[in-house]
CSV table of C-alpha atoms in Angstrom, one decimal:
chain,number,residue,atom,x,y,z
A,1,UNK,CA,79.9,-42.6,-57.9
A,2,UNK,CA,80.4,-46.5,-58.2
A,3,UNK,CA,79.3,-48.4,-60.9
A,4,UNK,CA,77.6,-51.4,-60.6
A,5,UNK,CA,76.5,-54.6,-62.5
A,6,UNK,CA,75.9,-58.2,-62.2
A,7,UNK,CA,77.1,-60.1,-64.9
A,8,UNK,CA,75.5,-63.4,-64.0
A,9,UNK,CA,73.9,-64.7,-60.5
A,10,UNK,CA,72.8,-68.1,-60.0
A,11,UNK,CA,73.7,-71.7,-59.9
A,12,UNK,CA,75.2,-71.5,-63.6
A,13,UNK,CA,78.0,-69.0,-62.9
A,14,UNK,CA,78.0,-65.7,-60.5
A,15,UNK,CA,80.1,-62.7,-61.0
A,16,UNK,CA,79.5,-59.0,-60.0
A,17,UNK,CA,81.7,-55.8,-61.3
A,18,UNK,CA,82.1,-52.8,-59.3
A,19,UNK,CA,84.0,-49.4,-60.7
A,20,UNK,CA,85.2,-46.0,-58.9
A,21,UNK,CA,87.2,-43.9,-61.0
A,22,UNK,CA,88.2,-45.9,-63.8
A,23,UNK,CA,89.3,-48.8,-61.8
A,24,UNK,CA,87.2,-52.3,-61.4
A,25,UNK,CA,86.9,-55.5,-59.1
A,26,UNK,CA,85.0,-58.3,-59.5
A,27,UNK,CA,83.4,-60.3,-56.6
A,28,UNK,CA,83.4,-63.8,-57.8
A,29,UNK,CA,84.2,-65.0,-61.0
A,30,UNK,CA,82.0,-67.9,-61.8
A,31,UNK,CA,81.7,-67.6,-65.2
A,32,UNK,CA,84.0,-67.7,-68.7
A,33,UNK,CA,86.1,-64.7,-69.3
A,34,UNK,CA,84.6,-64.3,-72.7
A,35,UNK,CA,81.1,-63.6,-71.1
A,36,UNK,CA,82.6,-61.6,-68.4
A,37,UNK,CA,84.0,-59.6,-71.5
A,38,UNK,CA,80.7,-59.5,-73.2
A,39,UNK,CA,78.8,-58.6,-70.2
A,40,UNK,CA,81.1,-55.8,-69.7
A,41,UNK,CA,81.4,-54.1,-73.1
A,42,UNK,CA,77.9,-53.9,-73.7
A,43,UNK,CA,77.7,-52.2,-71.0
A,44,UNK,CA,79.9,-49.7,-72.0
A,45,UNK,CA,82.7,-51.0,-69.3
A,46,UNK,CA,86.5,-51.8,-70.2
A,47,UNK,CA,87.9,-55.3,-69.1
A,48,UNK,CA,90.9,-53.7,-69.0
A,49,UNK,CA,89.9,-52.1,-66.1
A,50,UNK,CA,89.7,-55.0,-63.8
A,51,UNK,CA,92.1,-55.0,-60.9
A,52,UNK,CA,91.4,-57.6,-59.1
A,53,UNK,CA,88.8,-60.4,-57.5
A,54,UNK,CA,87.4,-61.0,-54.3
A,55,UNK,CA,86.1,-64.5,-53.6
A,56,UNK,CA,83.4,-65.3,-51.3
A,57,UNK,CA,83.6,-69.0,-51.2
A,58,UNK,CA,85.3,-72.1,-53.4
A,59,UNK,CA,82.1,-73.7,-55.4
A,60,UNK,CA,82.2,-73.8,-59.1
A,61,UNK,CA,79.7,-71.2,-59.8
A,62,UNK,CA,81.8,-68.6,-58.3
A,63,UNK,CA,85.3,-69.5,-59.2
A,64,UNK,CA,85.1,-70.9,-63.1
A,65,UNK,CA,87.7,-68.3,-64.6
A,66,UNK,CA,89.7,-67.6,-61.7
A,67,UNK,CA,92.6,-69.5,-63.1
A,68,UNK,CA,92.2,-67.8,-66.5
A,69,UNK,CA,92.1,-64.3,-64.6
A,70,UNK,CA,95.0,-64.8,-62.1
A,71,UNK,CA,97.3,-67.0,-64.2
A,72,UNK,CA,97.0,-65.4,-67.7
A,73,UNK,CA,95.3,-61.9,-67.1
A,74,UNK,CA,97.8,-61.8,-63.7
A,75,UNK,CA,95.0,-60.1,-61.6
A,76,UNK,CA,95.2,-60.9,-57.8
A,77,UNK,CA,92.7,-62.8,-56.4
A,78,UNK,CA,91.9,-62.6,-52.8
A,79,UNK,CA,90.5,-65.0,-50.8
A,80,UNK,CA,90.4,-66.4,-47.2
A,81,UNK,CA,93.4,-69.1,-46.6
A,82,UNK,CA,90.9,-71.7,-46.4
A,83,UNK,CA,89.1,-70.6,-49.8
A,84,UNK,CA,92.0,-70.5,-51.6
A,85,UNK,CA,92.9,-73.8,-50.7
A,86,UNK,CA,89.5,-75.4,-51.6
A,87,UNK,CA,89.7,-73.2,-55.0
A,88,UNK,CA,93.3,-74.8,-55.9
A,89,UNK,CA,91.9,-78.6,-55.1
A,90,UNK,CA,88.4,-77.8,-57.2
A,91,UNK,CA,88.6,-79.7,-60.5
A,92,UNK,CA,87.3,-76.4,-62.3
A,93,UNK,CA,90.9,-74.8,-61.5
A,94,UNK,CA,93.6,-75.7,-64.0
A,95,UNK,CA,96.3,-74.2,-64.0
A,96,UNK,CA,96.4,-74.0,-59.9
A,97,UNK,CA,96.3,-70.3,-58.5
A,98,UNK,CA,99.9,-69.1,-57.3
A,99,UNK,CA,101.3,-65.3,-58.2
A,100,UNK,CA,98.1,-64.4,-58.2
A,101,UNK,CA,97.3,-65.7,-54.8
A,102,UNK,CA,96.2,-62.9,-52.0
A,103,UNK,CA,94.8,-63.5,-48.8
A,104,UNK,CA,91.9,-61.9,-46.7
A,105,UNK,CA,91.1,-62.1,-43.0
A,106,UNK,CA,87.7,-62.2,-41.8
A,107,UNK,CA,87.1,-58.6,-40.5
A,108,UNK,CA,90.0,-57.3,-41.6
A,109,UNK,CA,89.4,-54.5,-44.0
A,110,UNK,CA,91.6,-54.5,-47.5
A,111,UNK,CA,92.3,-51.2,-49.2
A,112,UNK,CA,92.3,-51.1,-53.3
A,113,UNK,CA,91.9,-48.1,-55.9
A,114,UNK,CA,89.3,-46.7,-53.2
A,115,UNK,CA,87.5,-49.6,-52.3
A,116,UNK,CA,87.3,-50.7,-48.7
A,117,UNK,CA,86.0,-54.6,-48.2
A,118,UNK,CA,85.5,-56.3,-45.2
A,119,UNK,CA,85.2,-60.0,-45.4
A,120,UNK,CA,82.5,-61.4,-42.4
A,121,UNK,CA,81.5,-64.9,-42.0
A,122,UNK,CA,78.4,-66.3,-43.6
A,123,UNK,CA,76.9,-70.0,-43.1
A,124,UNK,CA,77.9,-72.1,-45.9
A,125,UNK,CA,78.7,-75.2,-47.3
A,126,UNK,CA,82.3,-74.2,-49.0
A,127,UNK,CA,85.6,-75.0,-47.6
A,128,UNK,CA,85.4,-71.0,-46.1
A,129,UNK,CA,82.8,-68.4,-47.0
A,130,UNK,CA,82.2,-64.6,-46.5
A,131,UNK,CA,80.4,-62.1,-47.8
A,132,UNK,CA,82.1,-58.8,-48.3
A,133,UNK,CA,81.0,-55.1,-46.8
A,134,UNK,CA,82.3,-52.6,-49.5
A,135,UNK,CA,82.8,-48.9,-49.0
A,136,UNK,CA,83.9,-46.4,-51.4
A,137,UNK,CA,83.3,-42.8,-52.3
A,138,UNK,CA,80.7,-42.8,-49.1
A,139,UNK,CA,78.6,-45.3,-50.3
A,140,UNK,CA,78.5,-48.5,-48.1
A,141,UNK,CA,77.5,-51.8,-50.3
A,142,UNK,CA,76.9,-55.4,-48.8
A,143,UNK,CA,76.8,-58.8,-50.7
A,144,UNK,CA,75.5,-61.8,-49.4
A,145,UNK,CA,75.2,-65.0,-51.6
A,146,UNK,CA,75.1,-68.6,-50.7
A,147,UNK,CA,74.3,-68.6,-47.4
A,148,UNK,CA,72.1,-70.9,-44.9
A,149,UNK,CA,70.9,-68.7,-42.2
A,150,UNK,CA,71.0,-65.2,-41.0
A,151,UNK,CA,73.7,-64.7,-38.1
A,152,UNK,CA,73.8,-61.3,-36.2
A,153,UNK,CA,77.4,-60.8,-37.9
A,154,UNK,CA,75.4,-60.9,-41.2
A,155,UNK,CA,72.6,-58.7,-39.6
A,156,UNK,CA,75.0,-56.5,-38.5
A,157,UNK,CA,76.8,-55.2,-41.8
A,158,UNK,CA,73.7,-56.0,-44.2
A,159,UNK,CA,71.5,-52.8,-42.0
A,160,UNK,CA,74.5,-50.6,-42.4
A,161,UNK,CA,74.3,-51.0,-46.5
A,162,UNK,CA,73.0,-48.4,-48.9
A,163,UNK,CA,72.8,-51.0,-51.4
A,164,UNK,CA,72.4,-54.2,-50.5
A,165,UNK,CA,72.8,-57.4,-52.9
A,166,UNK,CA,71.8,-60.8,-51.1
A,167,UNK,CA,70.5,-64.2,-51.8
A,168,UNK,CA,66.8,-65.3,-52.4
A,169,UNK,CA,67.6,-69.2,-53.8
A,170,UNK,CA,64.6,-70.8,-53.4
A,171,UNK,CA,60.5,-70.9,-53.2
A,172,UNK,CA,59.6,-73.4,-50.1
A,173,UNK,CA,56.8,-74.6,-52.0
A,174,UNK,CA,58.6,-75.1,-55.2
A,175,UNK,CA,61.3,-77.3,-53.9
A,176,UNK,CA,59.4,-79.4,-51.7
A,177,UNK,CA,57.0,-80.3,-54.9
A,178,UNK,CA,60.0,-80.2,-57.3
A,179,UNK,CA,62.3,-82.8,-59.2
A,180,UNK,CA,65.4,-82.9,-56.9
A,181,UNK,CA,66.1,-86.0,-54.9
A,182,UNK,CA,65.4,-85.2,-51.1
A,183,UNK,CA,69.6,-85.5,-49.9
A,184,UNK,CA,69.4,-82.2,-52.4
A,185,UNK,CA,66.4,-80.8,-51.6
A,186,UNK,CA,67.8,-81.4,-47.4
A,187,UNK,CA,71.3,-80.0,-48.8
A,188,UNK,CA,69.8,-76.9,-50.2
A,189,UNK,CA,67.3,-76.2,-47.3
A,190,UNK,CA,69.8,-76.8,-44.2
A,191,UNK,CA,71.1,-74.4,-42.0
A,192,UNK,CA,74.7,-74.2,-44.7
A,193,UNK,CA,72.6,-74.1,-47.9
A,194,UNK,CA,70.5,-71.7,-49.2
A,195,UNK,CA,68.1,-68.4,-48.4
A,196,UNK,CA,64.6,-69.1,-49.0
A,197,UNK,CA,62.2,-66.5,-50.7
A,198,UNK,CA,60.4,-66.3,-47.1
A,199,UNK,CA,63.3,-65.8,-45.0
A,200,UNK,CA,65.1,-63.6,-47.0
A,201,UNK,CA,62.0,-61.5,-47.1
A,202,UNK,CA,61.1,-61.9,-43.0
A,203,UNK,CA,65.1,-60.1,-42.8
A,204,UNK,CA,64.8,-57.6,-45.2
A,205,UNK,CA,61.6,-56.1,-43.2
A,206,UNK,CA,64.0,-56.3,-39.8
A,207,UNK,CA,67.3,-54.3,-41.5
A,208,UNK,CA,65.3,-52.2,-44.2
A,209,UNK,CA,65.8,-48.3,-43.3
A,210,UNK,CA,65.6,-45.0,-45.0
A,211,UNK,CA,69.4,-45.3,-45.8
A,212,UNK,CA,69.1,-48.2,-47.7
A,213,UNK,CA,67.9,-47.5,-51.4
A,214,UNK,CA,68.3,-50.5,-53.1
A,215,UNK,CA,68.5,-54.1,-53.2
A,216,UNK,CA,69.1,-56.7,-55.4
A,217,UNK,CA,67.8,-60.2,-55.0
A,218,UNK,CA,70.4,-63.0,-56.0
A,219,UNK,CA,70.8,-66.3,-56.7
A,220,UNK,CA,68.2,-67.5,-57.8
A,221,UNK,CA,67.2,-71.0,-58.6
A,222,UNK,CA,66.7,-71.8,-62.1
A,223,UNK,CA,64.6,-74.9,-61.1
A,224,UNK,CA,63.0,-74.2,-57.2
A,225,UNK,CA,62.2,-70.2,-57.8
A,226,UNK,CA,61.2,-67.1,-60.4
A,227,UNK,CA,62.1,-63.5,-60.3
A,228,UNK,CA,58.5,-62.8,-60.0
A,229,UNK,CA,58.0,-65.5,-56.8
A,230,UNK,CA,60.7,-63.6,-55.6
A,231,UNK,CA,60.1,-60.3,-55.9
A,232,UNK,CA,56.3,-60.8,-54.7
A,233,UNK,CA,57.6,-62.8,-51.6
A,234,UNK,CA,59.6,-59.3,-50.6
A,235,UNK,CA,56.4,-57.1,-51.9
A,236,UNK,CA,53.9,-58.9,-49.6
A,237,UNK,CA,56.7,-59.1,-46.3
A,238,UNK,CA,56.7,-55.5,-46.8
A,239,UNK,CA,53.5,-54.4,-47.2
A,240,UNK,CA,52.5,-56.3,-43.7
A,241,UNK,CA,55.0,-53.9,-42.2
A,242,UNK,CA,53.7,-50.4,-44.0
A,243,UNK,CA,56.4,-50.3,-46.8
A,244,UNK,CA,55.9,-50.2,-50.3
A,245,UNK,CA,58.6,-51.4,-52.8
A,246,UNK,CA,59.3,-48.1,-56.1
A,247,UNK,CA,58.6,-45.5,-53.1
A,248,UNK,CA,60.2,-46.6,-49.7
A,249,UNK,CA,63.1,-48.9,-51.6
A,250,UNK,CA,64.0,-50.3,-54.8
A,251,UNK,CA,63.9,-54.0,-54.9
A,252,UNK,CA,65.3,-56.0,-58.2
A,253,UNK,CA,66.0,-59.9,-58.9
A,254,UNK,CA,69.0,-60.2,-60.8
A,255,UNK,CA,69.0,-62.4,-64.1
A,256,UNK,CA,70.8,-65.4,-63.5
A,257,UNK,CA,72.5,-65.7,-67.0
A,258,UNK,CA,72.8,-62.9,-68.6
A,259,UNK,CA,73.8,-58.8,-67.2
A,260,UNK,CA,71.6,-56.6,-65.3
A,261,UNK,CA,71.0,-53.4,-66.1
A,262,UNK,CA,74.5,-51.1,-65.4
A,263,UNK,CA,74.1,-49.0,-61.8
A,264,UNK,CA,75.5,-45.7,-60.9
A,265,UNK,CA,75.4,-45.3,-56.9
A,266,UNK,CA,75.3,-42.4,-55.7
């Protein structure tokens, strides 16, 4: 059984805790320790029992305590070359990452206290970016965040998850008509930015299968979406194809501030 909770996920701060047998990692730590400590214990979870931290990509919202976590806590933090690079020149890293400092390779599996991940490219905007396909204890998980288009790679390891975390940013109509000047709106909406509601619904009907019991929408816009935008975007998309979200698969937007509700995958 794995444990499973996000802590935070959106454009504040995003950090996700898994646990097998006693022993934790974190994939991206966008937020302060002392939440990540919060979020943890009342939950019932040890910080203690973090090992280490995988890093998707090098923007703000997903590296905020690294330094704190690798250079005082001494937990390794993997990352692509590239990422770490970017995360050592991003003004949100003081002191710079060194002893701490591990390296992935895009589809090159690491081993870790029975957790198998497997970095594989997604579209981005970062100096480097992956999302990671986790295995452990027969249960495959995938997360995808912050990415600007599906790729086939992404297809690939996303229809292969049991539980599948990925990234619905935006509502079409709510950025278009929003506040943010239109380099931003063009930034968020090009082919490195962000999912749309839409899209992200259009490929969940194509990799959805009886294998795959839940997922969790992520990243969502505090300013261009709503959980409930969300989540109808995926209801709808699903019903036009004859599935019905609560009896074919779970599907849950995760809180962008504060923890979800703690997971045991079976």
């Amino acid at each position: 059984m794995i444990k499973f909770i996000s802590l935070a996920s959106g454009s504040s701060g995003n950090c996700y805790y898994l646990e097998l047998n006693g022993k934790g990692i974190l994939i991206d730590a966008g937020i302060h320790v002392r939440q990540i400590k919060v979020g943890l214990g009342n939950a019932g979870l040890c910080f203690d029992n973090i090992m280490a931290v995988f890093v998707t990509h090098d923007h703000a919202d997903h590296i905020k305590s690294l330094s704190s976590l690798g250079e005082k806590y001494h937990l390794p933090i993997y990352a692509t070359k590239e990422t770490h690079i970017g995360i050592n020149r991003n003004y949100c890293t003081s002191p710079k990452l060194s002893g701490c400092v591990r390296y992935v390779e895009k589809l090159v599996a690491t081993e870790l206290f029975g957790f198998r991940l497997t970095p594989f490219e997604v579209p981005h905007d970062g100096s480097d970016n992956v999302g990671y396909f986790v295995e452990a204890d027969g249960i495959n998980l995938c997360f995808i965040t912050d990415i600007g288009h599906i790729t086939d790679i992404v297809k690939e390891y996303a229809e292969k998850a049991n539980y599948l975390i990925v990234e619905s940013n935006y509502d079409k109509n709510m950025l278009d008509m929003g506040r943010y000047p239109a380099f931003l709106k063009a930034r968020i909406s090009s082919p490195t930015g962000h999912l749309c509601n839409s899209e992200t619904a259009r490929f969940l009907t194509e990799i959805v299968n009886p294998d795959m019991h839940h997922i969790w929408l992520c990243h969502l816009s505090a300013d261009n979406n709503h959980p409930e935008i969300a989540l109808k975007t995926v209801e709808m998309a699903f019903r036009n194809v004859g599935l019905i979200i609560g009896k074919d698969v779970e599907v849950t937007p995760l809180k962008r501030t504060t923890p979800s509700l703690l997971y045991e995958l079976v």
